[in-house]
């Protein structure tokens, strides 16, 4: 028996999914905030759990029929608590932005002062950009990185963080970044927060997988709350999550629902549960370490081709490239477009003190989480670094760029993430 649905296959949409799967399989994916979710994560995201309304929390729902959903969400919570060694977890945030806003709603009041890394130094929109609700609701005071001219420069300026904290007496200090390639040590942030009586939030959106995999220090023992996305280095479905100290758990829960969101996306929460289990395996630890090894190899290759790397290199999954030493005329925007023609996908990014606007930029941000999932190693990273340099050097020569595109295709044919039905349809179980 089948349901009362149209029989016709929506070929238009399925063909677009197939096209996108093909694009993901055949290009080099270096966007630092992306990854290739496992077939199981994809399949669970496309499950019947999408049908259920479950406003509230396990055993405290506003709708009937939630016995199974309660088990799903409880399982995700339990797995996340185990994975991160946390006291409390909320798995309902639809995104990292919602996780962050939820944490602010729980911990501070409109108008309160918050310290966070400024967007143009590597922070995030939700760390108080005037264009974002967070910047409109709260009084954010930015900190940044040390000058490039200093030996070992372009690292988070902890002296500045402390000075500003002592002067501003914030209610909350936010650690974490979206375009910062070094380890962020949570311990000195905790010390400063304690000195000024502030709470500490760690936004681990980018590095959650590195923390889960044990290759970066865990913020969990130090931060009152850690927010993160589940789809970057953690390699789960596109979403967010929060772990925190037990004593603020109820406030976090209330802020996410009913404070910020309505019905949770239980199909995505189930996929988060799958991802949390995947991330707890010894194989994931190896994967997390490999991401960093690959990033270092790509960084070395780029440096040897004449690119200046912000902070001189990387300790995590990403590299921030200052294009000006390589070619003063080349903007991040032009470089991104050129590399896309060559089959290498990345994003332009401001570098600290960038003279160009955020829309144009002097930098590129490159990440290795996705291609590491596809099975690439340092050898391929070295080749990719050379291809990037060659494409950008020859950007006016369409033939040369097309030739690199072909080489990219050849490389990706050996290292593509999706096979069979997943490559055909983007998710197991969707057929025409
Ligand atoms: N868009 C994400 C990133 O690329 O870092 C952050 O929201």
Coordinates of C-alpha atoms and ligand atoms in Angstrom, one line a residue:
X1 CA 0.0 0.0 0.0
X2 CA 1.3 3.4 -0.8
X3 CA 0.2 6.7 0.5
X4 CA -2.1 9.1 -1.3
X5 CA 0.7 11.1 -3.0
X6 CA 1.3 12.1 -6.5
X7 CA 2.9 9.3 -8.5
X8 CA 4.9 11.5 -10.8
X9 CA 8.6 11.7 -9.9
X10 CA 9.8 15.3 -9.5
X11 CA 12.4 14.9 -12.1
X12 CA 13.3 18.6 -12.0
X13 CA 14.3 18.5 -8.4
X14 CA 16.0 15.0 -8.6
X15 CA 18.0 16.1 -11.5
X16 CA 19.2 19.1 -9.6
X17 CA 20.2 16.9 -6.7
X18 CA 22.0 14.6 -9.0
X19 CA 23.8 17.6 -10.5
X20 CA 24.9 18.9 -7.1
X21 CA 26.1 15.4 -6.1
X22 CA 28.1 15.3 -9.3
X23 CA 29.6 18.8 -8.5
X24 CA 30.5 17.7 -5.0
X25 CA 32.1 14.5 -6.4
X26 CA 34.1 16.2 -9.1
X27 CA 35.4 19.5 -7.6
X28 CA 38.0 20.1 -4.9
X29 CA 35.9 21.3 -2.0
X30 CA 38.0 23.6 0.2
X31 CA 35.3 25.7 1.9
X32 CA 36.4 25.5 5.5
X33 CA 32.9 25.3 6.9
X34 CA 31.7 22.5 4.7
X35 CA 32.1 18.7 4.8
X36 CA 30.6 15.6 3.2
X37 CA 28.1 14.0 5.6
X38 CA 28.0 10.2 5.7
X39 CA 25.4 8.3 3.7
X40 CA 23.7 7.4 7.0
X41 CA 23.5 11.0 8.1
X42 CA 22.0 11.9 4.7
X43 CA 19.5 9.1 4.8
X44 CA 18.3 9.8 8.4
X45 CA 17.9 13.5 7.5
X46 CA 15.5 12.4 4.8
X47 CA 13.4 10.2 7.2
X48 CA 9.8 10.3 8.3
X49 CA 10.9 12.0 11.5
X50 CA 10.4 15.2 9.5
X51 CA 6.6 14.7 9.9
X52 CA 6.4 15.1 13.6
X53 CA 5.7 18.2 15.7
X54 CA 7.4 18.0 19.0
X55 CA 7.6 21.5 20.6
X56 CA 9.0 21.2 24.0
X57 CA 11.6 18.7 25.3
X58 CA 11.6 14.9 25.9
X59 CA 8.6 14.0 28.1
X60 CA 7.5 17.6 28.2
X61 CA 5.9 18.1 24.8
X62 CA 3.0 20.2 23.6
X63 CA 1.7 17.6 21.1
X64 CA 0.8 13.9 21.4
X65 CA 2.5 11.0 19.7
X66 CA 6.0 11.8 20.8
X67 CA 7.1 8.6 22.5
X68 CA 9.5 7.6 19.7
X69 CA 10.7 11.2 19.2
X70 CA 11.4 11.5 22.9
X71 CA 13.7 8.5 22.5
X72 CA 15.4 10.0 19.5
X73 CA 16.1 13.3 21.1
X74 CA 17.2 11.7 24.4
X75 CA 19.6 9.5 22.5
X76 CA 21.1 12.5 20.7
X77 CA 21.4 14.3 24.0
X78 CA 23.1 11.4 25.7
X79 CA 25.5 10.8 22.9
X80 CA 26.5 14.4 22.8
X81 CA 27.1 14.6 26.5
X82 CA 29.3 11.5 26.2
X83 CA 31.1 12.8 23.1
X84 CA 32.0 16.2 24.6
X85 CA 32.3 15.1 28.2
X86 CA 29.7 17.8 29.0
X87 CA 27.2 18.2 31.9
X88 CA 24.2 19.2 29.9
X89 CA 23.2 19.4 26.2
X90 CA 20.6 20.9 24.0
X91 CA 20.4 19.4 20.5
X92 CA 17.6 21.6 19.1
X93 CA 19.3 24.6 17.6
X94 CA 18.6 24.7 13.9
X95 CA 22.0 26.3 13.2
X96 CA 25.1 27.7 14.8
X97 CA 23.6 31.2 14.6
X98 CA 20.5 30.1 16.5
X99 CA 22.8 28.3 19.1
X100 CA 24.6 31.6 19.6
X101 CA 21.5 33.7 19.9
X102 CA 20.0 31.1 22.2
X103 CA 23.0 31.3 24.5
X104 CA 22.9 35.1 24.6
X105 CA 19.1 35.0 25.3
X106 CA 19.8 32.6 28.2
X107 CA 22.8 34.4 29.7
X108 CA 22.5 38.1 29.2
X109 CA 20.0 40.9 28.8
X110 CA 19.6 43.4 25.9
X111 CA 22.1 46.2 26.3
X112 CA 24.6 44.1 28.3
X113 CA 28.3 44.3 27.3
X114 CA 29.9 41.3 25.6
X115 CA 33.5 40.8 24.4
X116 CA 34.0 38.9 21.2
X117 CA 36.4 38.7 18.3
X118 CA 35.7 41.3 15.6
X119 CA 34.4 40.0 12.3
X120 CA 37.3 41.5 10.3
X121 CA 39.8 39.8 12.6
X122 CA 38.2 36.3 12.3
X123 CA 35.0 36.5 14.4
X124 CA 31.5 35.7 13.2
X125 CA 28.4 37.8 12.3
X126 CA 26.7 36.5 15.5
X127 CA 29.6 37.9 17.6
X128 CA 28.0 41.3 17.5
X129 CA 28.1 42.5 13.9
X130 CA 26.0 45.6 13.6
X131 CA 24.3 43.9 10.6
X132 CA 23.2 41.0 12.9
X133 CA 20.5 40.9 15.6
X134 CA 23.3 40.2 18.2
X135 CA 24.9 43.5 17.4
X136 CA 21.6 45.3 17.7
X137 CA 20.5 43.7 20.9
X138 CA 23.7 43.7 22.9
X139 CA 26.7 46.0 23.4
X140 CA 29.6 44.1 21.8
X141 CA 33.1 45.3 22.3
X142 CA 35.6 43.7 19.8
X143 CA 39.0 42.3 20.4
X144 CA 41.4 41.1 17.7
X145 CA 44.8 39.6 16.8
X146 CA 48.3 40.9 17.4
X147 CA 49.9 42.8 14.5
X148 CA 51.4 40.9 11.6
X149 CA 54.6 42.8 12.1
X150 CA 55.2 41.1 15.5
X151 CA 57.2 37.8 15.5
X152 CA 54.5 35.1 15.9
X153 CA 51.9 37.8 15.2
X154 CA 48.2 37.5 14.1
X155 CA 47.4 35.4 17.1
X156 CA 44.5 36.3 19.4
X157 CA 45.8 39.2 21.5
X158 CA 45.1 37.9 25.0
X159 CA 46.6 41.1 26.6
X160 CA 44.1 43.1 24.7
X161 CA 41.3 40.8 25.7
X162 CA 42.3 41.3 29.4
X163 CA 42.7 45.0 29.1
X164 CA 39.3 45.5 27.4
X165 CA 37.7 43.1 29.9
X166 CA 39.1 45.0 32.9
X167 CA 37.9 48.3 31.4
X168 CA 34.5 47.2 30.1
X169 CA 33.5 44.6 32.8
X170 CA 31.5 42.5 30.3
X171 CA 28.7 40.1 31.4
X172 CA 30.0 37.6 28.8
X173 CA 33.2 36.9 27.0
X174 CA 33.0 35.0 23.7
X175 CA 35.9 32.9 22.5
X176 CA 35.8 31.3 19.0
X177 CA 36.2 32.3 15.4
X178 CA 35.4 31.4 11.8
X179 CA 38.6 32.5 10.1
X180 CA 41.4 31.9 12.6
X181 CA 43.9 29.1 11.9
X182 CA 45.5 28.6 15.3
X183 CA 44.5 26.7 18.5
X184 CA 42.3 28.8 20.7
X185 CA 43.3 28.0 24.3
X186 CA 40.2 28.3 26.4
X187 CA 42.1 28.4 29.7
X188 CA 43.3 32.1 29.6
X189 CA 39.8 33.1 28.5
X190 CA 38.4 31.4 31.6
X191 CA 41.0 33.2 33.8
X192 CA 40.1 36.6 32.4
X193 CA 36.3 35.8 32.7
X194 CA 36.8 34.9 36.3
X195 CA 38.9 38.0 37.0
X196 CA 36.1 40.3 35.8
X197 CA 33.2 38.2 36.9
X198 CA 32.0 37.4 33.3
X199 CA 30.5 34.2 31.9
X200 CA 32.5 32.4 29.2
X201 CA 31.0 31.2 25.9
X202 CA 33.1 29.3 23.5
X203 CA 31.8 29.2 19.9
X204 CA 33.3 26.0 18.6
X205 CA 31.4 26.0 15.3
X206 CA 34.5 25.3 13.2
X207 CA 36.5 23.1 15.5
X208 CA 33.8 20.9 17.1
X209 CA 35.1 17.9 15.2
X210 CA 38.7 18.6 16.2
X211 CA 37.6 18.9 19.8
X212 CA 35.5 15.7 19.5
X213 CA 38.5 14.0 17.8
X214 CA 40.8 15.0 20.6
X215 CA 43.2 17.1 18.5
X216 CA 42.3 20.5 20.0
X217 CA 41.9 21.3 23.7
X218 CA 38.3 20.9 24.8
X219 CA 36.6 24.2 25.9
X220 CA 34.0 22.1 27.9
X221 CA 35.8 22.2 31.3
X222 CA 36.4 25.9 31.0
X223 CA 33.4 27.4 29.3
X224 CA 30.0 28.0 30.9
X225 CA 28.5 27.2 27.5
X226 CA 29.9 25.9 24.2
X227 CA 27.9 26.4 21.0
X228 CA 28.8 24.7 17.7
X229 CA 27.6 23.6 14.4
X230 CA 27.3 19.9 13.6
X231 CA 28.1 20.1 9.8
X232 CA 31.7 21.4 9.7
X233 CA 34.6 19.4 11.0
X234 CA 32.0 17.4 13.1
X235 CA 30.6 16.1 9.7
X236 CA 27.0 15.7 10.7
X237 CA 23.8 17.3 9.3
X238 CA 23.5 21.1 8.8
X239 CA 22.5 22.3 12.2
X240 CA 23.7 23.5 15.6
X241 CA 23.9 22.3 19.2
X242 CA 24.9 23.5 22.7
X243 CA 26.6 22.0 25.7
X244 CA 26.8 23.8 29.0
X245 CA 27.2 23.5 32.8
X246 CA 24.3 21.8 34.4
X247 CA 23.2 24.9 36.4
X248 CA 22.4 26.9 33.3
X249 CA 20.8 24.0 31.3
X250 CA 17.3 25.0 32.1
X251 CA 17.9 28.6 31.0
X252 CA 19.5 27.4 27.7
X253 CA 16.5 25.1 27.1
X254 CA 14.0 27.9 27.7
X255 CA 16.0 30.3 25.4
X256 CA 16.0 27.8 22.5
X257 CA 12.3 26.9 23.0
X258 CA 10.1 28.8 23.4
X259 CA 12.5 31.8 23.4
X260 CA 13.9 31.5 19.9
X261 CA 12.6 28.5 18.0
X262 CA 9.3 26.6 17.5
X263 CA 9.2 22.9 16.6
X264 CA 12.5 21.1 16.6
X265 CA 13.7 19.3 13.4
X266 CA 13.7 15.8 14.8
X267 CA 14.9 14.3 11.6
X268 CA 17.9 16.5 11.8
X269 CA 18.3 15.7 15.5
X270 CA 18.3 12.0 14.7
X271 CA 21.0 12.7 12.1
X272 CA 22.9 14.6 14.8
X273 CA 22.7 11.4 17.0
X274 CA 24.2 9.4 14.1
X275 CA 27.0 11.9 13.7
X276 CA 27.7 12.0 17.4
X277 CA 28.1 8.2 17.4
X278 CA 30.3 8.4 14.3
X279 CA 32.4 11.1 15.9
X280 CA 33.0 8.9 19.0
X281 CA 34.9 6.2 17.1
X282 CA 38.7 5.7 16.9
X283 CA 38.3 6.2 13.1
X284 CA 37.0 9.7 13.7
X285 CA 40.0 10.5 15.9
X286 CA 42.3 9.5 13.0
X287 CA 40.1 11.6 10.7
X288 CA 40.4 14.6 12.9
X289 CA 44.2 14.3 13.1
X290 CA 44.4 13.8 9.3
X291 CA 42.4 17.1 8.7
X292 CA 45.1 19.0 10.6
X293 CA 48.0 17.1 8.9
X294 CA 46.4 17.9 5.5
X295 CA 45.9 21.5 6.4
X296 CA 49.6 21.8 7.3
X297 CA 50.6 20.1 4.1
X298 CA 48.4 22.5 2.0
X299 CA 49.8 25.5 4.0
X300 CA 53.4 24.4 3.2
X301 CA 52.6 24.0 -0.4
X302 CA 51.0 27.4 -0.7
X303 CA 53.8 29.1 1.2
X304 CA 56.4 27.5 -1.1
X305 CA 54.4 28.9 -4.1
X306 CA 54.7 32.5 -2.7
X307 CA 51.6 33.0 -0.7
X308 CA 51.7 34.7 2.7
X309 CA 49.7 32.8 5.3
X310 CA 48.0 34.8 8.0
X311 CA 49.7 33.9 11.3
X312 CA 52.3 32.0 9.3
X313 CA 50.5 28.7 9.1
X314 CA 47.8 26.5 10.7
X315 CA 47.0 24.3 13.7
X316 CA 43.5 23.4 12.6
X317 CA 41.5 22.7 9.5
X318 CA 41.8 26.0 7.8
X319 CA 44.3 28.4 6.2
X320 CA 43.8 32.1 5.7
X321 CA 45.8 33.2 2.7
X322 CA 46.9 36.8 2.2
X323 CA 47.0 37.2 -1.6
X324 CA 48.9 40.5 -1.7
X325 CA 52.5 39.1 -1.6
X326 CA 51.6 36.6 -4.4
X327 CA 50.0 39.3 -6.5
X328 CA 49.1 42.8 -5.2
X329 CA 46.4 43.2 -7.9
X330 CA 44.6 40.0 -7.1
X331 CA 41.6 40.3 -4.8
X332 CA 40.0 37.5 -2.9
X333 CA 36.9 37.9 -5.1
X334 CA 38.8 37.4 -8.3
X335 CA 40.8 34.6 -6.9
X336 CA 37.7 32.7 -5.7
X337 CA 36.1 33.1 -9.2
X338 CA 39.2 32.0 -11.0
X339 CA 39.6 28.9 -8.7
X340 CA 36.0 28.0 -9.3
X341 CA 36.7 27.9 -13.0
X342 CA 39.5 25.5 -12.2
X343 CA 37.2 23.3 -10.2
X344 CA 38.6 24.4 -6.8
X345 CA 35.9 25.7 -4.5
X346 CA 36.7 28.1 -1.7
X347 CA 35.6 31.5 -0.3
X348 CA 37.2 34.9 -0.3
X349 CA 37.8 36.2 3.2
X350 CA 39.0 39.4 4.8
X351 CA 42.4 39.1 6.4
X352 CA 43.2 41.1 9.6
X353 CA 43.5 44.8 8.7
X354 CA 42.3 44.1 5.2
X355 CA 42.3 47.3 3.1
X356 CA 39.6 45.8 0.8
X357 CA 35.9 45.5 1.6
X358 CA 34.4 42.2 2.9
X359 CA 32.8 41.8 -0.5
X360 CA 36.1 42.0 -2.3
X361 CA 38.8 41.1 0.3
X362 CA 42.5 40.4 0.0
X363 CA 42.3 36.9 1.3
X364 CA 41.1 33.4 0.7
X365 CA 40.0 30.9 3.4
X366 CA 40.7 27.3 2.6
X367 CA 39.8 24.2 4.7
X368 CA 40.7 20.5 4.5
X369 CA 37.8 18.8 6.3
X370 CA 35.9 17.8 3.2
X371 CA 38.7 16.6 1.0
X372 CA 40.1 14.6 4.0
X373 CA 36.7 12.9 4.2
X374 CA 37.1 12.1 0.5
X375 CA 40.3 10.3 1.4
X376 CA 43.0 12.8 0.3
X377 CA 46.3 13.1 2.2
X378 CA 49.3 15.3 2.3
X379 CA 50.5 14.2 -1.2
X380 CA 47.2 15.5 -2.8
X381 CA 47.4 18.6 -0.7
X382 CA 50.8 19.5 -2.1
X383 CA 49.4 19.0 -5.6
X384 CA 46.3 21.2 -4.8
X385 CA 48.6 24.0 -3.5
X386 CA 50.5 24.0 -6.8
X387 CA 47.2 23.9 -8.8
X388 CA 45.9 26.9 -6.8
X389 CA 49.1 28.9 -7.5
X390 CA 49.1 27.9 -11.2
X391 CA 45.5 28.8 -11.8
X392 CA 45.9 32.2 -10.1
X393 CA 49.1 32.9 -11.9
X394 CA 47.5 32.1 -15.3
X395 CA 44.0 33.4 -14.6
X396 CA 43.9 35.4 -17.8
X397 CA 44.6 32.3 -19.8
X398 CA 41.4 30.4 -20.2
X399 CA 43.1 27.4 -21.7
X400 CA 45.5 27.1 -18.8
X401 CA 42.7 27.3 -16.3
X402 CA 40.7 24.7 -18.3
X403 CA 43.7 22.4 -18.2
X404 CA 43.8 22.7 -14.4
X405 CA 40.1 22.0 -14.3
X406 CA 40.8 18.7 -16.1
X407 CA 43.6 17.8 -13.7
X408 CA 41.2 18.5 -10.8
X409 CA 38.6 16.2 -12.4
X410 CA 41.2 13.4 -12.7
X411 CA 42.3 13.8 -9.1
X412 CA 38.7 13.9 -7.9
X413 CA 37.9 10.7 -9.8
X414 CA 40.2 8.9 -7.4
X415 CA 38.9 10.7 -4.3
X416 CA 35.2 11.4 -4.5
X417 CA 33.0 11.1 -1.4
X418 CA 29.8 9.6 -2.9
X419 CA 29.2 6.4 -4.7
X420 CA 26.2 4.6 -6.1
X421 CA 22.7 5.6 -5.1
X422 CA 24.0 8.5 -3.0
X423 CA 25.9 9.9 -5.9
X424 CA 22.9 9.4 -8.1
X425 CA 20.3 10.9 -5.8
X426 CA 22.1 12.6 -3.0
X427 CA 20.4 10.4 -0.4
X428 CA 19.8 6.6 0.0
X429 CA 16.3 5.5 -0.7
X430 CA 15.2 8.2 -3.2
X431 CA 14.4 6.5 -6.5
X432 CA 12.7 7.4 -9.7
Ligands
LIG1 N1 29.2 30.4 7.2 C1 30.0 29.9 8.2 C2 31.5 29.9 7.8 O1 31.7 29.8 6.6 O2 32.3 30.0 8.6 C3 29.8 30.6 9.5 O3 28.5 30.9 9.6

